[in-house]
GROMACS .gro file of C-alpha atoms in nm:
model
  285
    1UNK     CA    1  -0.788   0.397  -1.550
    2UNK     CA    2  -0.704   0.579  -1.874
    3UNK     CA    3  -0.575   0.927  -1.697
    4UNK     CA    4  -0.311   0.681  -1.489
    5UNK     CA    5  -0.059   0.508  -1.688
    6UNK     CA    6   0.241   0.267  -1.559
    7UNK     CA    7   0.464   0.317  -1.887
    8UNK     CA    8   0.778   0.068  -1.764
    9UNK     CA    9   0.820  -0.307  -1.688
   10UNK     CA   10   1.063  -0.478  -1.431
   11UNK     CA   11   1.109  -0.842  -1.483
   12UNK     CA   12   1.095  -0.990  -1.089
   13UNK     CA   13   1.078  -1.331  -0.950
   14UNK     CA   14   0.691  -1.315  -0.888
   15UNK     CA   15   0.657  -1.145  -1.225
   16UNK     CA   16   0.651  -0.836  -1.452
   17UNK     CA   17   0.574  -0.568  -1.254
   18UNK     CA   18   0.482  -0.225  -1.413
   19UNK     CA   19   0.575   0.082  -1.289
   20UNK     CA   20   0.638   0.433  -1.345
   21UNK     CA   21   0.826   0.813  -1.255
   22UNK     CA   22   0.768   1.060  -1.288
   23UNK     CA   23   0.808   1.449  -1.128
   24UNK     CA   24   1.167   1.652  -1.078
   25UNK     CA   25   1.431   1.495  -1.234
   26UNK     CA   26   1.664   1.642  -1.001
   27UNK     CA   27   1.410   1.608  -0.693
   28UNK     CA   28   1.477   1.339  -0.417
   29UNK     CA   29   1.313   1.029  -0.487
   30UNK     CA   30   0.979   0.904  -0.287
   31UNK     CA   31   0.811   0.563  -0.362
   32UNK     CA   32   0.444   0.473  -0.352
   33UNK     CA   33   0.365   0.175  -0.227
   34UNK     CA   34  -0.029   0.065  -0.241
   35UNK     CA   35  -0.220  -0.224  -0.104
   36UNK     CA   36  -0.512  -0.453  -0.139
   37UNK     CA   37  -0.725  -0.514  -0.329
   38UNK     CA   38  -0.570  -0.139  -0.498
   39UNK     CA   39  -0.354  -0.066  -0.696
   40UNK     CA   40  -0.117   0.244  -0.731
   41UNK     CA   41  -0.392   0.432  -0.886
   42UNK     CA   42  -0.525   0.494  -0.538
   43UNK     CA   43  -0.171   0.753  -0.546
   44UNK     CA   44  -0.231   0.890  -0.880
   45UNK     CA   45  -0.348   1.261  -0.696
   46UNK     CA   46  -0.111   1.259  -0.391
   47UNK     CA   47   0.154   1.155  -0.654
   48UNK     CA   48   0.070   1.423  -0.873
   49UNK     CA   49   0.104   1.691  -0.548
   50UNK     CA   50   0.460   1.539  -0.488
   51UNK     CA   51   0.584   1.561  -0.829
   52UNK     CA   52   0.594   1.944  -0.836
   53UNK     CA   53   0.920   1.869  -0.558
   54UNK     CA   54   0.984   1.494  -0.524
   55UNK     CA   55   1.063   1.228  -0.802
   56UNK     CA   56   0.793   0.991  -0.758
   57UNK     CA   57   0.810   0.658  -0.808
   58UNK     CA   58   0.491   0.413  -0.854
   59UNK     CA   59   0.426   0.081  -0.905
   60UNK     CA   60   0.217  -0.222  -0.887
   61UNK     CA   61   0.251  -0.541  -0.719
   62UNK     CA   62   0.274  -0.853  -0.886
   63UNK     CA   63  -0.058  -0.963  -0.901
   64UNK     CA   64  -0.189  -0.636  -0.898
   65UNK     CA   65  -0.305  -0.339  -1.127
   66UNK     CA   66  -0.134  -0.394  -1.466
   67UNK     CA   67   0.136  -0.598  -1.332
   68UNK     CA   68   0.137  -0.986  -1.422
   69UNK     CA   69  -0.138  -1.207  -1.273
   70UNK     CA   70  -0.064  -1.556  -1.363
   71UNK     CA   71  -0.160  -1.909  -1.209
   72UNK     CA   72   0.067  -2.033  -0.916
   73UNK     CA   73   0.181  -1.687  -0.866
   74UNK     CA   74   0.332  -1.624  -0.513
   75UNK     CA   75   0.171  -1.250  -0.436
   76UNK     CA   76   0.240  -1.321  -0.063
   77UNK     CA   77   0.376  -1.026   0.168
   78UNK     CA   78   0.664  -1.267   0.169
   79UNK     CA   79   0.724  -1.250  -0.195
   80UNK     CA   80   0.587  -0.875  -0.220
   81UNK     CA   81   0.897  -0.803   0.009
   82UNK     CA   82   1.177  -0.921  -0.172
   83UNK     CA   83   0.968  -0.762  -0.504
   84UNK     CA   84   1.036  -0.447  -0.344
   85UNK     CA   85   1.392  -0.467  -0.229
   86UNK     CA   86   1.468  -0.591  -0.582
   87UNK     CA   87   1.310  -0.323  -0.728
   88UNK     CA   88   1.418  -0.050  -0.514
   89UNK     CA   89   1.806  -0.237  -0.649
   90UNK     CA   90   1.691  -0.216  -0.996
   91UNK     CA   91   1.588   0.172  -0.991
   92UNK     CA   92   1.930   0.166  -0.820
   93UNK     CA   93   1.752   0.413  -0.502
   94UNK     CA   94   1.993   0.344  -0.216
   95UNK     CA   95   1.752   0.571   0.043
   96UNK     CA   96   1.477   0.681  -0.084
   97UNK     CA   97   1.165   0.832   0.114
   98UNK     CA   98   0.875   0.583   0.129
   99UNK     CA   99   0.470   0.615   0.133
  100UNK     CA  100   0.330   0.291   0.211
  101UNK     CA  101  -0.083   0.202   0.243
  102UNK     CA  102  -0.224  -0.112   0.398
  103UNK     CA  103  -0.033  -0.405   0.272
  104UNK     CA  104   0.206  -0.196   0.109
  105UNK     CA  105   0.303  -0.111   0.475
  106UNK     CA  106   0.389  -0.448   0.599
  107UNK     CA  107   0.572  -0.472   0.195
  108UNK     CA  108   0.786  -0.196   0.300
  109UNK     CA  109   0.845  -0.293   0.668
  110UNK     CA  110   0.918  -0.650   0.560
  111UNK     CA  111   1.194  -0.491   0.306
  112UNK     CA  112   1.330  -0.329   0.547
  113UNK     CA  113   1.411  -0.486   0.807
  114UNK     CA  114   1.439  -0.857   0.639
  115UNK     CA  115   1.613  -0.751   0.297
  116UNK     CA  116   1.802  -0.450   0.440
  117UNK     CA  117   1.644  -0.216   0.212
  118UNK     CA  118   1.735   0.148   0.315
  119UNK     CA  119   1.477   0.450   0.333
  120UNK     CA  120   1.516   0.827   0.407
  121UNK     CA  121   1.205   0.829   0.574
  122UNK     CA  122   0.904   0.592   0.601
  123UNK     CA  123   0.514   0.732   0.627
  124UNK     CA  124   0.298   0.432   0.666
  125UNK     CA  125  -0.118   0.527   0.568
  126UNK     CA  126  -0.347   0.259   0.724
  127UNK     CA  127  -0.119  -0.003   0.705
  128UNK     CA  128  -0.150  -0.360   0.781
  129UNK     CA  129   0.113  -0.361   1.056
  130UNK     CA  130  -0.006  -0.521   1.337
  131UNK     CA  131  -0.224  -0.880   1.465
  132UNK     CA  132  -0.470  -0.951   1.455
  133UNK     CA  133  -0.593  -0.826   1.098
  134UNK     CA  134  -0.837  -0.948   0.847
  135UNK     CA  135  -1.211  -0.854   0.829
  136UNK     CA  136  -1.479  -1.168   0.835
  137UNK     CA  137  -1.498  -1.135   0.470
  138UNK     CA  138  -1.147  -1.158   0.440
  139UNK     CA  139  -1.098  -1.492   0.625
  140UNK     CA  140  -1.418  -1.628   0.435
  141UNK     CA  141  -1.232  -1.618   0.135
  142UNK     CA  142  -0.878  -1.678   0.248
  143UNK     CA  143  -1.045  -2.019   0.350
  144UNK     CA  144  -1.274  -2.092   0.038
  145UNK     CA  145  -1.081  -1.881  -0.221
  146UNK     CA  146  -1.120  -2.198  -0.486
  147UNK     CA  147  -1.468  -2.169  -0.411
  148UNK     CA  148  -1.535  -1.797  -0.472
  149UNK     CA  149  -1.286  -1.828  -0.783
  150UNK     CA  150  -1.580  -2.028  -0.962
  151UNK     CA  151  -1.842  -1.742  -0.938
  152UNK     CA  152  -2.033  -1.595  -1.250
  153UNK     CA  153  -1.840  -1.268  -1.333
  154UNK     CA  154  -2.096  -1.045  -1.273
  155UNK     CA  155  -2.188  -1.215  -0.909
  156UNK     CA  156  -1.770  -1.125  -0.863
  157UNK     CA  157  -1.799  -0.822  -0.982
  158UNK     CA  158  -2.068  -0.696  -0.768
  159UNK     CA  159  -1.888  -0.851  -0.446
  160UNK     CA  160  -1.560  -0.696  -0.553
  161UNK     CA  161  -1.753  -0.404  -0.557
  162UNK     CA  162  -1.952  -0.413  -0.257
  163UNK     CA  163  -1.642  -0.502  -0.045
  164UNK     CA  164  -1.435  -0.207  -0.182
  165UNK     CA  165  -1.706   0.050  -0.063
  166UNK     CA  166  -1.703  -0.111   0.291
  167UNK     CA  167  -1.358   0.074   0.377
  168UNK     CA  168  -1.551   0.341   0.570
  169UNK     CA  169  -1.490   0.725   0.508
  170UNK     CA  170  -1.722   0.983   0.288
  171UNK     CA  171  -1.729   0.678   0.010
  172UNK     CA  172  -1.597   0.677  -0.357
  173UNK     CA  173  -1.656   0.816  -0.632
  174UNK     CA  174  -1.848   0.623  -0.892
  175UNK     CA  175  -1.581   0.648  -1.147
  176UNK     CA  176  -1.286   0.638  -0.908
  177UNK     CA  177  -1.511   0.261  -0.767
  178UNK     CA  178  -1.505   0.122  -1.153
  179UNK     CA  179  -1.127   0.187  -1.153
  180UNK     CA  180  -1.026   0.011  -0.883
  181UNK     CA  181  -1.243  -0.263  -0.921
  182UNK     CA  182  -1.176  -0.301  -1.315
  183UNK     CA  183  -0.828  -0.467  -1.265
  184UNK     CA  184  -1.026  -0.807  -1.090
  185UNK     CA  185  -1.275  -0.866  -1.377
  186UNK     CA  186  -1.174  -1.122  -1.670
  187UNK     CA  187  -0.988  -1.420  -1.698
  188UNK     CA  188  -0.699  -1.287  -1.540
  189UNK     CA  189  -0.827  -1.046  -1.264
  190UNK     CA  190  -1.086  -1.305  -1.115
  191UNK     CA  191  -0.863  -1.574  -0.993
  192UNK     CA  192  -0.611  -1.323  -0.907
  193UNK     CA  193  -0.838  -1.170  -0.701
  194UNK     CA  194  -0.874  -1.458  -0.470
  195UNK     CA  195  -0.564  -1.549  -0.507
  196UNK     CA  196  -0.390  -1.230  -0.310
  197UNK     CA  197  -0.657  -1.301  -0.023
  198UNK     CA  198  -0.572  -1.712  -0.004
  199UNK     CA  199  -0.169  -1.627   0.019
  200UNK     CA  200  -0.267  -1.306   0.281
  201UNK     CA  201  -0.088  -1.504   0.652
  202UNK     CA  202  -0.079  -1.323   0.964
  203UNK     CA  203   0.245  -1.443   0.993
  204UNK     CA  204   0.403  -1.229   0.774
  205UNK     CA  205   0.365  -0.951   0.974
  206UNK     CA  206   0.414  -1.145   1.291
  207UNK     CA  207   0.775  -1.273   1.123
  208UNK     CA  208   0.828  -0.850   1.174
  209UNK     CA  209   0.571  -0.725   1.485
  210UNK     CA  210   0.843  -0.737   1.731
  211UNK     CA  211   1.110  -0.576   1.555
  212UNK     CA  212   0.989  -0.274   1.507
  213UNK     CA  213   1.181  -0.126   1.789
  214UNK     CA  214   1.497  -0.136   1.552
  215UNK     CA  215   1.349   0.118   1.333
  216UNK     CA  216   1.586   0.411   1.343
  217UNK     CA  217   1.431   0.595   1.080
  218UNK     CA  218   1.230   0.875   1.085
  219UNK     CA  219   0.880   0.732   1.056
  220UNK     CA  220   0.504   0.886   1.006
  221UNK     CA  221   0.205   0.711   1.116
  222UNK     CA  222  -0.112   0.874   0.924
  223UNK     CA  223  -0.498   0.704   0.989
  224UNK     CA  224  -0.860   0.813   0.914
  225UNK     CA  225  -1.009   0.806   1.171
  226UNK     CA  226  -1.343   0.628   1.000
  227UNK     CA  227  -1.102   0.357   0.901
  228UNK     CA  228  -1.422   0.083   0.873
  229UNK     CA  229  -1.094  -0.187   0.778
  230UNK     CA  230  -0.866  -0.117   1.063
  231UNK     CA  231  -0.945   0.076   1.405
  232UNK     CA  232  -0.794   0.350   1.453
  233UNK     CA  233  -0.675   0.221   1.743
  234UNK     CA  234  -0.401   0.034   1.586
  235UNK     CA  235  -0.273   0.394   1.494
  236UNK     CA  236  -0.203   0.476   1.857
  237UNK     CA  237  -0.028   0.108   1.902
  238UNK     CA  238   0.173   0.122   1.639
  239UNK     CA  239   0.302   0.485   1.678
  240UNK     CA  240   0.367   0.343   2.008
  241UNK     CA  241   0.613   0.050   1.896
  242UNK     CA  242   0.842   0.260   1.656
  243UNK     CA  243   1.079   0.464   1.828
  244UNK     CA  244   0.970   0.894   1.780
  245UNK     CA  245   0.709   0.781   1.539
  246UNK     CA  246   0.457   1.060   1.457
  247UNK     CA  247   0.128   1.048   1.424
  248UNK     CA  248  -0.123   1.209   1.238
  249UNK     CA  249  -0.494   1.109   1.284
  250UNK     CA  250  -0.709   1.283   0.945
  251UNK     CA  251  -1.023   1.312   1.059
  252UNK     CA  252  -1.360   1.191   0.880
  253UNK     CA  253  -1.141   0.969   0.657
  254UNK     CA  254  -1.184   0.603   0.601
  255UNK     CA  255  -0.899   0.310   0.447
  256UNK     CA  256  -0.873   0.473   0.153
  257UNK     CA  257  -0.734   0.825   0.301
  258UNK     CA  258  -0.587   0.897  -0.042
  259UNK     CA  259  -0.956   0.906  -0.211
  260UNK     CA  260  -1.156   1.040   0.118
  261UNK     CA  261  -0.897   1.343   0.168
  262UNK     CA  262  -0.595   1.414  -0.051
  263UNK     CA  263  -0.544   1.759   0.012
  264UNK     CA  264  -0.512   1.684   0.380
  265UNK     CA  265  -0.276   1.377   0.354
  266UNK     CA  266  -0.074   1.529   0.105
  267UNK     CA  267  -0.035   1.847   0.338
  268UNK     CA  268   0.059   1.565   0.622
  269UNK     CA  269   0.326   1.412   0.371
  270UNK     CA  270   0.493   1.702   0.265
  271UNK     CA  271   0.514   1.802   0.624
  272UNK     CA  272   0.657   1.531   0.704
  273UNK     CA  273   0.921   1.428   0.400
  274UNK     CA  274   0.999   1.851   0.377
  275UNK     CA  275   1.142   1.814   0.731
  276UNK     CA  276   1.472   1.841   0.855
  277UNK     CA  277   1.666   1.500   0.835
  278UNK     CA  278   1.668   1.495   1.252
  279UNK     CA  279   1.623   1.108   1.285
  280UNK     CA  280   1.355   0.934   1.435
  281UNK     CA  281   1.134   1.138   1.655
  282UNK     CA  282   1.081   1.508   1.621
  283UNK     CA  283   0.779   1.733   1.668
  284UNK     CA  284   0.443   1.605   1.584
  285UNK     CA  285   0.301   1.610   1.238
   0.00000   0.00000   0.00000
């Protein structure tokens, strides 16, 4: 992860988060938001595309990436939410634009209409948004996380692995794999690991599902359509439940749209945030 560096620390109440900005000084801010088992490197070349007119702003999530990963850590969407808000207080970004993937989505929903954190606009990639979620895999572990904690580092490894390339999509990049799966390994990054998936509740997002009538922001809904984690479907159903949402189907991509095709979600984002501030609804993306 050597070409991606979070040079700045926030002190929050589930831990020291790191983070980063960088991009026009004078350009309107736009926040990253990742999701799991990621971290904001998955952003580092849609990021890097913004930058030339946004200020971007990146971070990790408390028990994520570089951030803190500690025993008895609350990394729940619960306590990922309130992260956010706090942080969005500390950067002192009263309405920024937001780019949210997979958990990071229900992170930013959950600040937003819980913690009353404000947004210009919201584009939400893949997120995790709506019930039921969780693969088979993912509610094997949420159940025995203690169990899988205790295995030999380089049988975790190689599942870490394994369940990364699952997320459908033209697959990853050797290197790009390594870097994503490098913050898991050690002392620190095994039982955190496990940890994010034991605290991951459906009703976090179920606290939320229902609400998301009152979103009077102008909101972008992007999916690959070989999303292998969540159907496509939900794309369709979500766009649905937020009032003018867009949509924006990118075709052959899987979870990870921001590794499978960049150039085509960036084009979708700038779209999108470049628009004219007409509320929720407008022409399709």
């Amino acid at each position: 992860m050597s070409d991606w560096k979070l040079d700045r620390t926030y002190d929050g109440a589930a831990g020291e988060i790191r983070w980063t900005a960088f991009g026009r000084e004078d350009g309107d801010p736009v926040v990253l938001l990742h999701g799991t088992p990621f971290s904001s490197y998955v952003w580092r070349h849609v990021g890097a595309a913004l930058a030339s007119r946004y200020r971007v702003y990146a971070w990790d999530m408390p028990g994520y990436g570089t951030s803190e990963k500690s025993a008895g850590q609350d990394v729940s969407l619960a306590a990922q939410g309130r992260a956010f808000a706090d942080l969005l207080e500390h950067w002192g970004l009263a309405g920024p634009h937001v780019v949210a993937h997979d958990f990071g989505g229900a992170v930013a929903l959950r600040a937003h209409l819980l913690h009353g954190a404000g947004y210009r606009r919201l584009a939400l990639v893949d997120p995790v948004a709506l019930a039921p979620w969780g693969s088979p895999f993912f509610r094997l572990v949420n159940e025995s996380a203690e169990v899988f904690e205790r295995l030999p580092e380089n049988l975790h490894r190689a599942l870490v692995r394994e369940y990364i390339t699952t997320t459908g999509g033209p697959g990853l990049h050797p290197a790009t794999l390594d870097a994503l799966v490098e913050p898991w390994l050690g002392e620190a990054g095994r039982p955190a690991f496990y940890r994010q998936i034991a605290q991951a509740d459906q009703r976090y997002t179920d606290e939320i599902q229902g609400r998301y009538g009152e979103i009077a922001i102008p909101v972008l809904v992007c999916w690959g359509t070989a999303d292998a984690w969540i159907p496509v479907a939900k794309a369709h159903e979500l766009a649905a439940a937020i009032p003018g949402a867009r949509l924006r189907l990118i075709e052959g991509a899987g979870h990870l749209v921001q590794e499978d095709a960049p150039a085509e979600l960036t084009a979708a984002l700038l779209g999108f945030l470049d628009g004219p501030a007409d509320g929720p609804g407008g022409p399709d993306a």
